[in-house]
PDB file of C-alpha atoms in Angstrom:
ATOM      1  CA  MET A  95     140.163 176.074 120.404  1.00 64.00           C
ATOM      2  CA  LEU A  96     143.377 175.396 118.549  1.00 73.00           C
ATOM      3  CA  LYS A  97     142.970 171.710 119.244  1.00 74.00           C
ATOM      4  CA  GLY A  98     139.777 171.386 117.219  1.00 82.00           C
ATOM      5  CA  VAL A  99     141.281 173.473 114.458  1.00 90.00           C
ATOM      6  CA  LEU A 100     144.390 171.303 114.391  1.00 91.00           C
ATOM      7  CA  GLU A 101     142.298 168.167 114.201  1.00 92.00           C
ATOM      8  CA  GLY A 102     140.524 169.504 111.122  1.00 94.00           C
ATOM      9  CA  SER A 103     143.824 170.604 109.606  1.00 95.00           C
ATOM     10  CA  VAL A 104     145.389 167.182 110.124  1.00 96.00           C
ATOM     11  CA  LEU A 105     142.357 165.547 108.513  1.00 96.00           C
ATOM     12  CA  GLU A 106     142.637 167.947 105.564  1.00 96.00           C
ATOM     13  CA  ILE A 107     146.316 167.092 105.114  1.00 97.00           C
ATOM     14  CA  ILE A 108     145.532 163.379 105.232  1.00 96.00           C
ATOM     15  CA  SER A 109     142.723 163.834 102.701  1.00 96.00           C
ATOM     16  CA  ARG A 110     145.182 165.087 100.073  1.00 96.00           C
ATOM     17  CA  LYS A 111     147.399 162.070 100.171  1.00 94.00           C
ATOM     18  CA  GLU A 112     148.260 159.127 102.362  1.00 94.00           C
ATOM     19  CA  THR A 113     150.826 160.342 104.841  1.00 95.00           C
ATOM     20  CA  TYR A 114     152.462 159.760 108.244  1.00 92.00           C
ATOM     21  CA  GLY A 115     153.001 161.629 111.512  1.00 91.00           C
ATOM     22  CA  TYR A 116     156.357 163.203 110.805  1.00 90.00           C
ATOM     23  CA  GLU A 117     155.289 164.514 107.402  1.00 92.00           C
ATOM     24  CA  ILE A 118     152.086 165.975 108.842  1.00 95.00           C
ATOM     25  CA  THR A 119     154.043 167.727 111.595  1.00 94.00           C
ATOM     26  CA  ARG A 120     156.443 169.195 109.034  1.00 93.00           C
ATOM     27  CA  GLN A 121     153.553 170.474 106.927  1.00 95.00           C
ATOM     28  CA  LEU A 122     151.909 172.141 109.908  1.00 94.00           C
ATOM     29  CA  ASN A 123     155.257 173.709 110.877  1.00 94.00           C
ATOM     30  CA  ALA A 124     155.716 175.016 107.340  1.00 95.00           C
ATOM     31  CA  LEU A 125     152.224 176.468 107.510  1.00 93.00           C
ATOM     32  CA  GLY A 126     153.274 178.538 110.507  1.00 92.00           C
ATOM     33  CA  PHE A 127     152.206 176.381 113.438  1.00 90.00           C
ATOM     34  CA  THR A 128     155.778 176.327 114.643  1.00 88.00           C
ATOM     35  CA  ASP A 129     155.150 174.983 118.119  1.00 86.00           C
ATOM     36  CA  VAL A 130     153.307 171.905 116.905  1.00 90.00           C
ATOM     37  CA  VAL A 131     155.442 168.855 117.667  1.00 92.00           C
ATOM     38  CA  GLU A 132     155.072 165.262 116.621  1.00 92.00           C
ATOM     39  CA  GLY A 133     153.638 164.357 120.014  1.00 91.00           C
ATOM     40  CA  THR A 134     150.744 166.767 119.426  1.00 91.00           C
ATOM     41  CA  VAL A 135     150.035 165.269 116.026  1.00 93.00           C
ATOM     42  CA  TYR A 136     150.297 161.799 117.506  1.00 92.00           C
ATOM     43  CA  THR A 137     147.489 162.420 120.006  1.00 91.00           C
ATOM     44  CA  ILE A 138     145.321 163.856 117.221  1.00 92.00           C
ATOM     45  CA  LEU A 139     145.997 160.829 115.012  1.00 93.00           C
ATOM     46  CA  ILE A 140     145.005 158.496 117.840  1.00 91.00           C
ATOM     47  CA  ARG A 141     141.729 160.365 118.151  1.00 90.00           C
ATOM     48  CA  LEU A 142     141.054 160.186 114.408  1.00 93.00           C
ATOM     49  CA  GLU A 143     141.857 156.492 114.494  1.00 92.00           C
ATOM     50  CA  LYS A 144     139.564 155.876 117.448  1.00 89.00           C
ATOM     51  CA  ASN A 145     136.727 157.727 115.740  1.00 92.00           C
ATOM     52  CA  LYS A 146     137.309 155.585 112.625  1.00 94.00           C
ATOM     53  CA  LEU A 147     137.870 158.542 110.309  1.00 95.00           C
ATOM     54  CA  VAL A 148     141.104 157.188 108.846  1.00 95.00           C
ATOM     55  CA  GLU A 149     142.479 153.924 107.530  1.00 94.00           C
ATOM     56  CA  ILE A 150     145.865 152.719 108.680  1.00 93.00           C
ATOM     57  CA  THR A 151     148.572 150.750 106.946  1.00 92.00           C
ATOM     58  CA  LYS A 152     151.935 149.882 108.339  1.00 89.00           C
ATOM     59  CA  LYS A 153     154.749 150.125 105.856  1.00 87.00           C
ATOM     60  CA  PRO A 154     158.370 149.229 106.419  1.00 84.00           C
ATOM     61  CA  SER A 155     160.707 152.213 106.336  1.00 77.00           C
ATOM     62  CA  ASP A 156     164.352 152.186 105.309  1.00 77.00           C
ATOM     63  CA  ILE A 157     165.286 153.297 108.799  1.00 75.00           C
ATOM     64  CA  GLY A 158     163.940 151.985 112.069  1.00 74.00           C
ATOM     65  CA  PRO A 159     160.528 150.490 112.792  1.00 81.00           C
ATOM     66  CA  PRO A 160     157.652 150.336 110.283  1.00 84.00           C
ATOM     67  CA  ARG A 161     155.779 153.595 109.834  1.00 87.00           C
ATOM     68  CA  LYS A 162     152.059 154.033 110.296  1.00 90.00           C
ATOM     69  CA  PHE A 163     150.479 155.613 107.221  1.00 93.00           C
ATOM     70  CA  PHE A 164     147.102 157.317 107.375  1.00 95.00           C
ATOM     71  CA  ALA A 165     144.524 157.609 104.606  1.00 95.00           C
ATOM     72  CA  ILE A 166     141.112 159.225 104.844  1.00 95.00           C
ATOM     73  CA  ASN A 167     137.923 157.141 104.514  1.00 96.00           C
ATOM     74  CA  ASP A 168     134.310 158.069 103.760  1.00 96.00           C
ATOM     75  CA  ALA A 169     133.449 158.854 107.383  1.00 96.00           C
ATOM     76  CA  GLY A 170     136.560 161.038 107.504  1.00 95.00           C
ATOM     77  CA  ARG A 171     135.541 162.914 104.363  1.00 96.00           C
ATOM     78  CA  ALA A 172     132.081 163.593 105.812  1.00 96.00           C
ATOM     79  CA  GLU A 173     133.684 164.809 109.050  1.00 95.00           C
ATOM     80  CA  LEU A 174     136.088 167.009 107.102  1.00 96.00           C
ATOM     81  CA  GLN A 175     133.210 168.627 105.255  1.00 97.00           C
ATOM     82  CA  ARG A 176     131.441 169.301 108.554  1.00 96.00           C
ATOM     83  CA  PHE A 177     134.648 170.802 109.883  1.00 96.00           C
ATOM     84  CA  TRP A 178     134.982 173.266 106.987  1.00 96.00           C
ATOM     85  CA  GLU A 179     131.321 174.240 107.256  1.00 96.00           C
ATOM     86  CA  LYS A 180     131.753 174.928 110.957  1.00 94.00           C
ATOM     87  CA  TRP A 181     134.969 176.789 110.223  1.00 95.00           C
ATOM     88  CA  GLU A 182     133.317 178.981 107.597  1.00 95.00           C
ATOM     89  CA  PHE A 183     130.606 179.842 110.073  1.00 95.00           C
ATOM     90  CA  VAL A 184     132.979 180.622 112.941  1.00 92.00           C
ATOM     91  CA  SER A 185     135.428 182.617 110.851  1.00 93.00           C
ATOM     92  CA  SER A 186     132.697 184.688 109.174  1.00 93.00           C
ATOM     93  CA  LYS A 187     131.088 185.418 112.540  1.00 92.00           C
ATOM     94  CA  ILE A 188     134.405 186.336 114.134  1.00 91.00           C
ATOM     95  CA  SER A 189     135.306 188.759 111.368  1.00 91.00           C
ATOM     96  CA  GLU A 190     131.813 190.202 111.585  1.00 90.00           C
ATOM     97  CA  LEU A 191     132.416 190.779 115.266  1.00 90.00           C
ATOM     98  CA  LYS A 192     135.812 192.298 114.622  1.00 90.00           C
ATOM     99  CA  GLU A 193     134.441 194.730 112.074  1.00 90.00           C
ATOM    100  CA  ASN A 194     131.664 195.512 114.489  1.00 82.00           C
ATOM    101  CA  ARG A 195     128.808 195.087 112.074  1.00 66.00           C
ATOM    102  CA  LEU A 196     126.457 193.867 114.786  1.00 61.00           C
TER     103      LEU A 196
ATOM    104  CA  MET B 519     144.384 136.913 129.746  1.00 73.00           C
ATOM    105  CA  ASN B 520     143.606 133.849 131.848  1.00 81.00           C
ATOM    106  CA  PHE B 521     142.586 133.737 135.492  1.00 84.00           C
ATOM    107  CA  TRP B 522     146.123 133.292 136.782  1.00 83.00           C
ATOM    108  CA  GLU B 523     147.352 136.295 134.832  1.00 82.00           C
ATOM    109  CA  LYS B 524     144.396 138.362 135.947  1.00 79.00           C
ATOM    110  CA  ILE B 525     145.091 137.678 139.604  1.00 81.00           C
ATOM    111  CA  THR B 526     148.869 137.974 139.565  1.00 81.00           C
ATOM    112  CA  GLY B 527     149.286 140.482 136.785  1.00 80.00           C
ATOM    113  CA  SER B 528     152.020 138.225 135.402  1.00 84.00           C
ATOM    114  CA  ASP B 529     151.049 139.093 131.839  1.00 85.00           C
ATOM    115  CA  MET B 530     151.669 142.755 132.592  1.00 85.00           C
ATOM    116  CA  THR B 531     155.023 142.048 134.162  1.00 89.00           C
ATOM    117  CA  LYS B 532     156.029 140.269 130.981  1.00 88.00           C
ATOM    118  CA  GLU B 533     154.746 143.114 128.828  1.00 89.00           C
ATOM    119  CA  PHE B 534     156.498 145.648 130.983  1.00 89.00           C
ATOM    120  CA  LYS B 535     159.772 143.819 130.617  1.00 92.00           C
ATOM    121  CA  ALA B 536     159.349 143.817 126.854  1.00 93.00           C
ATOM    122  CA  PHE B 537     158.701 147.583 126.956  1.00 93.00           C
ATOM    123  CA  GLU B 538     161.839 148.162 128.990  1.00 94.00           C
ATOM    124  CA  THR B 539     163.949 146.105 126.600  1.00 94.00           C
ATOM    125  CA  ARG B 540     162.663 148.253 123.742  1.00 93.00           C
ATOM    126  CA  ALA B 541     163.234 151.442 125.740  1.00 93.00           C
ATOM    127  CA  LYS B 542     166.827 150.461 126.501  1.00 94.00           C
ATOM    128  CA  LYS B 543     167.583 150.647 122.783  1.00 93.00           C
ATOM    129  CA  LEU B 544     166.528 154.287 122.564  1.00 93.00           C
ATOM    130  CA  PRO B 545     168.994 157.205 122.785  1.00 93.00           C
ATOM    131  CA  ALA B 546     169.682 158.524 126.282  1.00 93.00           C
ATOM    132  CA  ASP B 547     167.465 161.625 126.050  1.00 92.00           C
ATOM    133  CA  TYR B 548     164.617 159.430 124.833  1.00 93.00           C
ATOM    134  CA  GLN B 549     165.065 157.098 127.771  1.00 94.00           C
ATOM    135  CA  ALA B 550     164.798 160.045 130.140  1.00 93.00           C
ATOM    136  CA  ALA B 551     161.581 161.120 128.404  1.00 93.00           C
ATOM    137  CA  TRP B 552     160.240 157.570 128.631  1.00 94.00           C
ATOM    138  CA  GLU B 553     160.767 157.608 132.398  1.00 94.00           C
ATOM    139  CA  LYS B 554     158.964 160.930 132.628  1.00 92.00           C
ATOM    140  CA  ILE B 555     156.081 159.718 130.489  1.00 92.00           C
ATOM    141  CA  LYS B 556     155.637 156.635 132.625  1.00 92.00           C
ATOM    142  CA  ALA B 557     155.608 158.742 135.798  1.00 90.00           C
ATOM    143  CA  ASN B 558     153.047 161.132 134.313  1.00 89.00           C
ATOM    144  CA  LEU B 559     150.815 158.449 132.857  1.00 88.00           C
ATOM    145  CA  TRP B 560     150.620 156.616 136.147  1.00 85.00           C
ATOM    146  CA  THR B 561     148.046 159.093 137.494  1.00 83.00           C
ATOM    147  CA  HIS B 562     145.721 157.956 134.697  1.00 84.00           C
ATOM    148  CA  SER B 563     146.042 154.340 135.626  1.00 84.00           C
ATOM    149  CA  ASP B 564     143.071 152.247 136.627  1.00 80.00           C
ATOM    150  CA  PHE B 565     143.530 149.999 139.654  1.00 78.00           C
ATOM    151  CA  THR B 566     145.779 147.468 137.941  1.00 79.00           C
ATOM    152  CA  GLY B 567     147.400 149.676 135.344  1.00 81.00           C
ATOM    153  CA  ARG B 568     146.188 147.395 132.579  1.00 85.00           C
ATOM    154  CA  ASN B 569     144.530 150.298 130.774  1.00 83.00           C
ATOM    155  CA  LEU B 570     147.938 151.916 130.302  1.00 87.00           C
ATOM    156  CA  MET B 571     149.481 149.005 128.433  1.00 89.00           C
ATOM    157  CA  PRO B 572     148.217 149.844 124.921  1.00 88.00           C
ATOM    158  CA  ILE B 573     149.011 153.526 125.523  1.00 89.00           C
ATOM    159  CA  LEU B 574     152.570 152.774 126.601  1.00 91.00           C
ATOM    160  CA  ASP B 575     152.979 150.504 123.608  1.00 92.00           C
ATOM    161  CA  GLY B 576     151.860 153.289 121.267  1.00 90.00           C
ATOM    162  CA  VAL B 577     154.092 155.885 122.879  1.00 92.00           C
ATOM    163  CA  LEU B 578     157.083 153.613 122.697  1.00 93.00           C
ATOM    164  CA  GLY B 579     156.321 153.129 119.008  1.00 91.00           C
ATOM    165  CA  LEU B 580     156.263 156.906 118.554  1.00 92.00           C
ATOM    166  CA  LEU B 581     159.584 157.274 120.382  1.00 93.00           C
ATOM    167  CA  GLU B 582     161.146 154.546 118.256  1.00 92.00           C
ATOM    168  CA  GLU B 583     159.920 156.163 115.044  1.00 89.00           C
ATOM    169  CA  THR B 584     161.059 159.666 115.917  1.00 90.00           C
ATOM    170  CA  ALA B 585     164.405 158.459 117.233  1.00 91.00           C
ATOM    171  CA  ALA B 586     164.959 156.601 113.962  1.00 88.00           C
ATOM    172  CA  ASP B 587     164.154 159.827 112.105  1.00 84.00           C
ATOM    173  CA  GLY B 588     167.048 161.398 113.962  1.00 86.00           C
ATOM    174  CA  GLN B 589     164.893 163.933 115.774  1.00 88.00           C
ATOM    175  CA  SER B 590     165.788 165.024 119.274  1.00 90.00           C
ATOM    176  CA  VAL B 591     163.259 164.083 121.886  1.00 91.00           C
ATOM    177  CA  HIS B 592     162.552 167.765 122.410  1.00 89.00           C
ATOM    178  CA  GLU B 593     161.674 168.189 118.738  1.00 88.00           C
ATOM    179  CA  ALA B 594     159.362 165.220 118.945  1.00 90.00           C
ATOM    180  CA  LEU B 595     157.525 165.881 122.182  1.00 90.00           C
ATOM    181  CA  GLY B 596     158.077 169.542 123.060  1.00 88.00           C
ATOM    182  CA  ASP B 597     158.262 170.818 126.642  1.00 86.00           C
ATOM    183  CA  ASP B 598     154.906 169.733 127.897  1.00 86.00           C
ATOM    184  CA  ILE B 599     155.234 166.042 128.628  1.00 88.00           C
ATOM    185  CA  LYS B 600     152.574 166.276 131.311  1.00 86.00           C
ATOM    186  CA  GLY B 601     150.105 167.793 128.866  1.00 85.00           C
ATOM    187  CA  PHE B 602     151.059 165.212 126.277  1.00 88.00           C
ATOM    188  CA  CYS B 603     150.308 162.424 128.751  1.00 88.00           C
ATOM    189  CA  SER B 604     146.929 163.772 129.798  1.00 84.00           C
ATOM    190  CA  ALA B 605     145.995 164.292 126.143  1.00 84.00           C
ATOM    191  CA  LEU B 606     147.027 160.719 125.472  1.00 84.00           C
ATOM    192  CA  ALA B 607     145.083 159.293 128.374  1.00 82.00           C
ATOM    193  CA  GLY B 608     142.115 161.499 127.505  1.00 76.00           C
ATOM    194  CA  GLU B 609     141.996 160.440 123.865  1.00 61.00           C
ATOM    195  CA  GLU B 610     142.301 156.808 124.801  1.00 56.00           C
ATOM    196  CA  GLY B 611     139.445 157.303 127.241  1.00 54.00           C
ATOM    197  CA  ALA B 612     141.470 155.906 130.097  1.00 57.00           C
ATOM    198  CA  LYS B 613     139.641 156.244 133.374  1.00 62.00           C
ATOM    199  CA  SER B 614     141.716 156.641 136.468  1.00 60.00           C
ATOM    200  CA  TYR B 615     140.884 154.858 139.717  1.00 61.00           C
ATOM    201  CA  ARG B 616     139.794 158.218 141.077  1.00 67.00           C
ATOM    202  CA  ASP B 617     137.093 158.347 138.386  1.00 70.00           C
ATOM    203  CA  LYS B 618     135.963 154.904 139.410  1.00 69.00           C
ATOM    204  CA  TRP B 619     135.757 155.835 143.060  1.00 72.00           C
ATOM    205  CA  ARG B 620     133.909 159.000 142.231  1.00 80.00           C
ATOM    206  CA  GLU B 621     131.401 157.031 140.181  1.00 80.00           C
ATOM    207  CA  GLN B 622     130.965 154.540 142.971  1.00 81.00           C
ATOM    208  CA  LEU B 623     130.430 157.264 145.513  1.00 84.00           C
ATOM    209  CA  ASN B 624     127.839 159.015 143.368  1.00 85.00           C
ATOM    210  CA  HIS B 625     126.086 155.738 142.777  1.00 84.00           C
ATOM    211  CA  ASN B 626     125.965 154.892 146.479  1.00 84.00           C
ATOM    212  CA  VAL B 627     124.690 158.306 147.453  1.00 86.00           C
ATOM    213  CA  ALA B 628     121.975 158.092 144.809  1.00 86.00           C
ATOM    214  CA  LYS B 629     120.987 154.675 146.139  1.00 85.00           C
ATOM    215  CA  LYS B 630     120.803 155.906 149.732  1.00 85.00           C
ATOM    216  CA  LEU B 631     118.579 158.699 148.622  1.00 85.00           C
ATOM    217  CA  GLY B 632     116.354 156.139 146.992  1.00 81.00           C
ATOM    218  CA  LYS B 633     116.773 157.390 143.470  1.00 66.00           C
TER     219      LYS B 633
END
């Protein structure tokens, strides 16, 4: 379950500004997903890239090899909206279940 | 890839050598992880291993980036290298030779049954 949630979260982070793997990982860690490592984010980014939801630019960094930057595109924005709709549904249903209002 | 390369796999040998040269430049703990990743990815290989080439290239890029950031390999990849590899192979849609054989078997059985 967490995997789908993480994918949506990564897309949301990318939608705010163009960013790269390390920064995304740090943001997720700061949010409280402490066991998310860069490798996890990397596999998610590959998936987003394969599904053509993001645009990629390579930019030289001051240290080491060029970094891959990710920016959201229109397909990504549509997917992100679907994700939040699904999330709203799931989270409202789960809290309904928890409060036993069935 | 020309015919000669397809038959001998010489293009892959060359690519592999280039990967190893890049890997040699990584810190020691990263090199150990690289060996582990290769071993774990191998089960997702198709018959020739050609499907793994772009994946290995990407992973090496990730290792280079994170090493340059000064992260430890543990910070970058966590404990679950095996899980990381199957996620990688899964996302890339790499089919293993087992998948191919399974497909072939199913196909042949269906044919025998006249379907």
